[in-house]
Amino acid sequence: MKLLQVRKGQFVYYQNELHKVYSVKPLAKKSVLMFRVKDMEQVDCKAEEITLYKPKHMDSFLFFGSRYTLLENQPAEEGGYILITKPDPDYMDHYSLNEFEKVESVEGNNVITTRQNTVKAKEFLVMSPEEAAGSNDIIYLDKSKVSAEQLEQDAQLEEVLREKSAIRPSIGDVYLNLDNTGTAMIVAIVEEEVVLGTGDRLTFHQLYKADNWSYLYNINDGEFRQ
C-alpha cells in the first residue's frame, strides 16, 4: 500500500498475518503502527509492507486467542462483541472503523456498548463465537505458507494468553517467601523479568510457578488476594 492510502482502523496483512492499524505517523521511518489481531502484539512497519483487507460477512479469525465468525443480520447479544465495519456515529458517540466493542445492552436492532456508544445495526457485524461452517478463515493471507506447528500454537493461544494475563505481576506486588517467612516487593520489571527488593530476579513464569513465593497484596490497594 501507499502511505496516503493507510488509515487508522484498517485491517491489513503484514508478514502473512492479520493486523489492525491503530496509528499512522507519516514522518516516522516505520510509519504504520499496528497490533496483530490474534494476540494484540504490537508492531510497526512501512506502508509498502502491508496489504489491505476489508472484513465481511462469514469471515472467521482469532481475536485475542478466541475464534469468532463475522455475521450480518444476526441479533447481537449482551456480553458479546461486534465489529464496526461501517461507522456512522452520532455526535455523542465515539468510535471509528473496525472498532471491537462489547455489547452492554440491546435496544431493538441497535446496541449500547460498554463504552456507552449507541451503534446502529447497519454499522456492525456480530462477532459470533466459534468458527461457523463454511466460513472464510482470514487469520493468514496465504494459509498454505503456515506450518503445522504454527497452527497448533494458534489452537493453544487462548489458554496461553489467559495464563499470561493471570501471571503478569505489577510493581508494588508483595510476595511471601515460604522458605523463610520473609516478604519481598517487586521493585522493577524489565521486559519479562521481575526484580524483587531482595535482589532476586525471576521471569513472570518462574514467579507464577514458584513453590516458595506466594502473592500477598499490592501496596497500592493493600488488599490480600483471595
mmCIF file of C-alpha atoms in Angstrom:
data_model
loop_
_atom_site.group_PDB
_atom_site.id
_atom_site.type_symbol
_atom_site.label_atom_id
_atom_site.label_comp_id
_atom_site.label_asym_id
_atom_site.label_seq_id
_atom_site.Cartn_x
_atom_site.Cartn_y
_atom_site.Cartn_z
ATOM 1 C CA MET A 1 0.000 0.000 0.000
ATOM 2 C CA LYS A 2 0.965 3.642 -0.361
ATOM 3 C CA LEU A 3 1.171 5.684 2.829
ATOM 4 C CA LEU A 4 -1.615 8.021 1.685
ATOM 5 C CA GLN A 5 -3.950 5.009 1.489
ATOM 6 C CA VAL A 6 -3.351 3.854 5.059
ATOM 7 C CA ARG A 7 -5.992 4.778 7.633
ATOM 8 C CA LYS A 8 -6.471 4.095 11.320
ATOM 9 C CA GLY A 9 -8.687 1.062 11.846
ATOM 10 C CA GLN A 10 -7.913 -0.728 8.596
ATOM 11 C CA PHE A 11 -7.379 -4.468 8.629
ATOM 12 C CA VAL A 12 -4.150 -5.306 6.846
ATOM 13 C CA TYR A 13 -1.875 -8.262 6.311
ATOM 14 C CA TYR A 14 1.714 -7.971 7.444
ATOM 15 C CA GLN A 15 4.096 -10.911 7.136
ATOM 16 C CA ASN A 16 1.098 -13.044 6.142
ATOM 17 C CA GLU A 17 -0.840 -12.333 9.374
ATOM 18 C CA LEU A 18 -3.937 -10.224 10.041
ATOM 19 C CA HIS A 19 -3.296 -6.917 11.812
ATOM 20 C CA LYS A 20 -5.246 -3.760 12.597
ATOM 21 C CA VAL A 21 -3.784 -0.275 12.140
ATOM 22 C CA TYR A 22 -4.101 1.849 15.276
ATOM 23 C CA SER A 23 -1.975 4.837 14.261
ATOM 24 C CA VAL A 24 -0.191 6.359 11.270
ATOM 25 C CA LYS A 25 2.867 8.557 11.761
ATOM 26 C CA PRO A 26 3.855 9.919 8.330
ATOM 27 C CA LEU A 27 7.218 11.320 9.457
ATOM 28 C CA ALA A 28 8.444 8.112 11.096
ATOM 29 C CA LYS A 29 10.697 5.655 9.264
ATOM 30 C CA LYS A 30 8.196 2.911 10.059
ATOM 31 C CA SER A 31 5.036 4.943 9.857
ATOM 32 C CA VAL A 32 2.310 2.313 10.316
ATOM 33 C CA LEU A 33 1.600 1.178 13.883
ATOM 34 C CA MET A 34 -0.495 -1.966 14.226
ATOM 35 C CA PHE A 35 -1.434 -4.810 16.501
ATOM 36 C CA ARG A 36 -1.796 -8.423 15.454
ATOM 37 C CA VAL A 37 -5.467 -9.272 15.852
ATOM 38 C CA LYS A 38 -4.992 -12.789 17.201
ATOM 39 C CA ASP A 39 -2.912 -11.792 20.243
ATOM 40 C CA MET A 40 -2.681 -7.953 20.343
ATOM 41 C CA GLU A 41 1.087 -7.991 19.777
ATOM 42 C CA GLN A 42 2.164 -4.535 18.614
ATOM 43 C CA VAL A 43 4.373 -3.930 15.601
ATOM 44 C CA ASP A 44 5.342 -1.080 13.300
ATOM 45 C CA CYS A 45 6.269 -1.241 9.636
ATOM 46 C CA LYS A 46 6.380 0.631 6.349
ATOM 47 C CA ALA A 47 3.228 1.144 4.287
ATOM 48 C CA GLU A 48 4.600 -0.829 1.348
ATOM 49 C CA GLU A 49 4.908 -3.912 3.578
ATOM 50 C CA ILE A 50 1.167 -4.302 4.185
ATOM 51 C CA THR A 51 -1.844 -5.461 2.165
ATOM 52 C CA LEU A 52 -5.329 -4.067 2.794
ATOM 53 C CA TYR A 53 -8.218 -6.363 3.728
ATOM 54 C CA LYS A 54 -11.874 -5.418 4.255
ATOM 55 C CA PRO A 55 -13.660 -7.773 6.689
ATOM 56 C CA LYS A 56 -17.031 -9.123 5.606
ATOM 57 C CA HIS A 57 -19.867 -11.499 6.470
ATOM 58 C CA MET A 58 -18.692 -15.070 7.241
ATOM 59 C CA ASP A 59 -15.058 -14.113 7.785
ATOM 60 C CA SER A 60 -13.541 -16.028 10.692
ATOM 61 C CA PHE A 61 -10.493 -15.082 12.754
ATOM 62 C CA LEU A 62 -8.839 -15.190 16.164
ATOM 63 C CA PHE A 63 -9.370 -12.171 18.409
ATOM 64 C CA PHE A 64 -7.127 -12.245 21.477
ATOM 65 C CA GLY A 65 -6.928 -16.016 21.242
ATOM 66 C CA SER A 66 -10.647 -16.699 20.777
ATOM 67 C CA ARG A 67 -12.228 -17.731 17.487
ATOM 68 C CA TYR A 68 -15.085 -15.642 16.050
ATOM 69 C CA THR A 69 -17.086 -15.525 12.829
ATOM 70 C CA LEU A 70 -18.500 -12.249 11.486
ATOM 71 C CA LEU A 71 -22.231 -12.412 10.782
ATOM 72 C CA GLU A 72 -24.616 -9.844 9.338
ATOM 73 C CA ASN A 73 -28.338 -9.809 10.105
ATOM 74 C CA GLN A 74 -27.530 -11.645 13.317
ATOM 75 C CA PRO A 75 -29.030 -10.373 16.596
ATOM 76 C CA ALA A 76 -26.379 -9.014 18.935
ATOM 77 C CA GLU A 77 -26.298 -10.409 22.467
ATOM 78 C CA GLU A 78 -25.452 -8.783 25.774
ATOM 79 C CA GLY A 79 -21.869 -9.574 26.707
ATOM 80 C CA GLY A 80 -20.955 -10.409 23.119
ATOM 81 C CA TYR A 81 -18.774 -8.491 20.675
ATOM 82 C CA ILE A 82 -19.411 -6.549 17.495
ATOM 83 C CA LEU A 83 -17.053 -5.244 14.813
ATOM 84 C CA ILE A 84 -17.976 -1.800 13.495
ATOM 85 C CA THR A 85 -17.313 -2.012 9.755
ATOM 86 C CA LYS A 86 -19.434 0.937 8.538
ATOM 87 C CA PRO A 87 -19.095 3.607 11.239
ATOM 88 C CA ASP A 88 -21.649 6.414 11.216
ATOM 89 C CA PRO A 89 -21.545 7.736 14.791
ATOM 90 C CA ASP A 90 -23.842 10.409 16.166
ATOM 91 C CA TYR A 91 -22.173 13.453 17.692
ATOM 92 C CA MET A 92 -22.339 11.961 21.203
ATOM 93 C CA ASP A 93 -20.702 8.676 20.183
ATOM 94 C CA HIS A 94 -17.002 7.956 19.830
ATOM 95 C CA TYR A 95 -15.974 5.087 17.593
ATOM 96 C CA SER A 96 -14.352 4.575 14.220
ATOM 97 C CA LEU A 97 -13.577 1.970 11.567
ATOM 98 C CA ASN A 98 -13.228 -1.645 12.696
ATOM 99 C CA GLU A 99 -13.651 -0.954 16.400
ATOM 100 C CA PHE A 100 -14.108 -4.043 18.541
ATOM 101 C CA GLU A 101 -16.887 -3.200 21.003
ATOM 102 C CA LYS A 102 -18.510 -5.241 23.758
ATOM 103 C CA VAL A 103 -22.300 -5.166 23.958
ATOM 104 C CA GLU A 104 -23.783 -3.898 27.217
ATOM 105 C CA SER A 105 -27.425 -3.913 26.128
ATOM 106 C CA VAL A 106 -29.581 -4.369 23.040
ATOM 107 C CA GLU A 107 -32.287 -1.885 22.035
ATOM 108 C CA GLY A 108 -34.199 -3.229 19.068
ATOM 109 C CA ASN A 109 -31.645 -3.745 16.297
ATOM 110 C CA ASN A 110 -29.210 -1.277 17.844
ATOM 111 C CA VAL A 111 -26.762 -1.873 20.674
ATOM 112 C CA ILE A 112 -25.343 0.111 23.569
ATOM 113 C CA THR A 113 -21.717 -0.824 24.119
ATOM 114 C CA THR A 114 -19.720 -0.874 27.333
ATOM 115 C CA ARG A 115 -18.093 2.357 26.137
ATOM 116 C CA GLN A 116 -21.589 3.907 26.112
ATOM 117 C CA ASN A 117 -21.755 4.148 22.337
ATOM 118 C CA THR A 118 -25.056 3.618 20.539
ATOM 119 C CA VAL A 119 -24.303 1.649 17.375
ATOM 120 C CA LYS A 120 -26.917 1.119 14.683
ATOM 121 C CA ALA A 121 -27.479 -2.332 13.188
ATOM 122 C CA LYS A 122 -26.341 -1.220 9.717
ATOM 123 C CA GLU A 123 -22.937 -0.246 11.114
ATOM 124 C CA PHE A 124 -21.702 -3.524 12.554
ATOM 125 C CA LEU A 125 -21.209 -7.241 12.105
ATOM 126 C CA VAL A 126 -21.803 -9.545 15.044
ATOM 127 C CA MET A 127 -18.757 -11.477 16.245
ATOM 128 C CA SER A 128 -20.268 -14.913 16.775
ATOM 129 C CA PRO A 129 -18.140 -17.230 18.962
ATOM 130 C CA GLU A 130 -16.528 -20.230 17.257
ATOM 131 C CA GLU A 131 -15.866 -20.936 13.590
ATOM 132 C CA ALA A 132 -19.088 -21.180 11.600
ATOM 133 C CA ALA A 133 -19.463 -23.916 8.989
ATOM 134 C CA GLY A 134 -18.498 -22.601 5.565
ATOM 135 C CA SER A 135 -16.761 -19.518 6.956
ATOM 136 C CA ASN A 136 -13.696 -17.874 5.416
ATOM 137 C CA ASP A 137 -10.599 -18.098 7.625
ATOM 138 C CA ILE A 138 -8.769 -14.747 7.387
ATOM 139 C CA ILE A 139 -6.082 -15.182 10.060
ATOM 140 C CA TYR A 140 -3.495 -15.617 7.306
ATOM 141 C CA LEU A 141 -3.294 -14.160 3.819
ATOM 142 C CA ASP A 142 -1.921 -17.450 2.497
ATOM 143 C CA LYS A 143 -2.584 -20.355 4.844
ATOM 144 C CA SER A 144 -0.507 -22.712 2.681
ATOM 145 C CA LYS A 145 2.607 -20.910 3.943
ATOM 146 C CA VAL A 146 1.778 -21.617 7.602
ATOM 147 C CA SER A 147 3.461 -24.557 9.319
ATOM 148 C CA ALA A 148 1.562 -27.247 11.196
ATOM 149 C CA GLU A 149 3.455 -26.172 14.313
ATOM 150 C CA GLN A 150 2.157 -22.608 13.990
ATOM 151 C CA LEU A 151 -1.415 -23.823 13.535
ATOM 152 C CA GLU A 152 -1.068 -25.919 16.681
ATOM 153 C CA GLN A 153 0.211 -22.871 18.573
ATOM 154 C CA ASP A 154 -2.819 -20.924 17.353
ATOM 155 C CA ALA A 155 -5.084 -23.659 18.705
ATOM 156 C CA GLN A 156 -3.483 -23.245 22.147
ATOM 157 C CA LEU A 157 -3.323 -19.440 22.006
ATOM 158 C CA GLU A 158 -6.395 -18.673 24.123
ATOM 159 C CA GLU A 159 -5.075 -20.756 27.018
ATOM 160 C CA VAL A 160 -1.584 -19.258 26.716
ATOM 161 C CA LEU A 161 -2.911 -15.690 26.748
ATOM 162 C CA ARG A 162 -5.168 -16.444 29.705
ATOM 163 C CA GLU A 163 -2.195 -17.721 31.693
ATOM 164 C CA LYS A 164 -0.047 -14.737 30.712
ATOM 165 C CA SER A 165 -2.777 -12.381 31.860
ATOM 166 C CA ALA A 166 -3.120 -14.232 35.155
ATOM 167 C CA ILE A 167 0.587 -14.277 35.908
ATOM 168 C CA ARG A 168 1.557 -10.753 34.844
ATOM 169 C CA PRO A 169 2.823 -9.033 38.000
ATOM 170 C CA SER A 170 2.979 -5.325 38.841
ATOM 171 C CA ILE A 171 5.458 -3.075 40.604
ATOM 172 C CA GLY A 172 4.350 -2.921 44.230
ATOM 173 C CA ASP A 173 3.212 -6.556 44.416
ATOM 174 C CA VAL A 174 4.320 -8.053 47.728
ATOM 175 C CA TYR A 175 5.202 -11.743 47.982
ATOM 176 C CA LEU A 176 5.765 -14.030 50.959
ATOM 177 C CA ASN A 177 8.856 -16.248 50.869
ATOM 178 C CA LEU A 178 7.610 -19.566 52.230
ATOM 179 C CA ASP A 179 11.162 -20.751 52.895
ATOM 180 C CA ASN A 180 11.982 -18.076 55.475
ATOM 181 C CA THR A 181 8.593 -16.302 56.024
ATOM 182 C CA GLY A 182 10.137 -13.044 54.812
ATOM 183 C CA THR A 183 8.394 -10.702 52.395
ATOM 184 C CA ALA A 184 9.651 -9.007 49.253
ATOM 185 C CA MET A 185 8.175 -6.432 46.917
ATOM 186 C CA ILE A 186 8.572 -6.161 43.159
ATOM 187 C CA VAL A 187 10.615 -3.002 42.651
ATOM 188 C CA ALA A 188 11.225 -3.222 38.908
ATOM 189 C CA ILE A 189 10.061 -5.054 35.795
ATOM 190 C CA VAL A 190 12.435 -5.474 32.869
ATOM 191 C CA GLU A 191 10.716 -6.997 29.841
ATOM 192 C CA GLU A 192 9.526 -10.443 31.067
ATOM 193 C CA GLU A 193 11.541 -10.400 34.290
ATOM 194 C CA VAL A 194 10.775 -9.016 37.769
ATOM 195 C CA VAL A 195 13.271 -7.672 40.295
ATOM 196 C CA LEU A 196 12.378 -8.182 43.947
ATOM 197 C CA GLY A 197 13.571 -5.970 46.781
ATOM 198 C CA THR A 198 15.685 -8.894 47.985
ATOM 199 C CA GLY A 199 17.663 -8.793 44.756
ATOM 200 C CA ASP A 200 16.048 -11.948 43.371
ATOM 201 C CA ARG A 201 15.321 -11.858 39.646
ATOM 202 C CA LEU A 202 12.658 -14.143 38.193
ATOM 203 C CA THR A 203 10.760 -14.380 34.935
ATOM 204 C CA PHE A 204 6.988 -13.938 35.118
ATOM 205 C CA HIS A 205 6.524 -17.659 34.562
ATOM 206 C CA GLN A 206 9.090 -18.643 37.203
ATOM 207 C CA LEU A 207 7.417 -16.412 39.776
ATOM 208 C CA TYR A 208 3.966 -17.759 38.932
ATOM 209 C CA LYS A 209 5.106 -21.386 39.169
ATOM 210 C CA ALA A 210 7.456 -20.972 42.164
ATOM 211 C CA ASP A 211 6.624 -23.100 45.221
ATOM 212 C CA ASN A 212 8.372 -20.750 47.640
ATOM 213 C CA TRP A 213 6.836 -17.397 46.621
ATOM 214 C CA SER A 214 3.191 -16.621 47.415
ATOM 215 C CA TYR A 215 1.436 -13.375 46.426
ATOM 216 C CA LEU A 216 0.078 -11.330 49.361
ATOM 217 C CA TYR A 217 -1.105 -7.920 48.122
ATOM 218 C CA ASN A 218 -0.175 -4.796 46.191
ATOM 219 C CA ILE A 219 0.891 -1.769 48.236
ATOM 220 C CA ASN A 220 -1.353 0.464 46.127
ATOM 221 C CA ASP A 221 -4.530 -1.286 47.223
ATOM 222 C CA GLY A 222 -3.419 -3.093 50.365
ATOM 223 C CA GLU A 223 -5.833 -5.924 49.723
ATOM 224 C CA PHE A 224 -4.925 -9.572 50.070
ATOM 225 C CA ARG A 225 -5.629 -11.807 47.111
ATOM 226 C CA GLN A 226 -8.442 -14.241 47.811
#
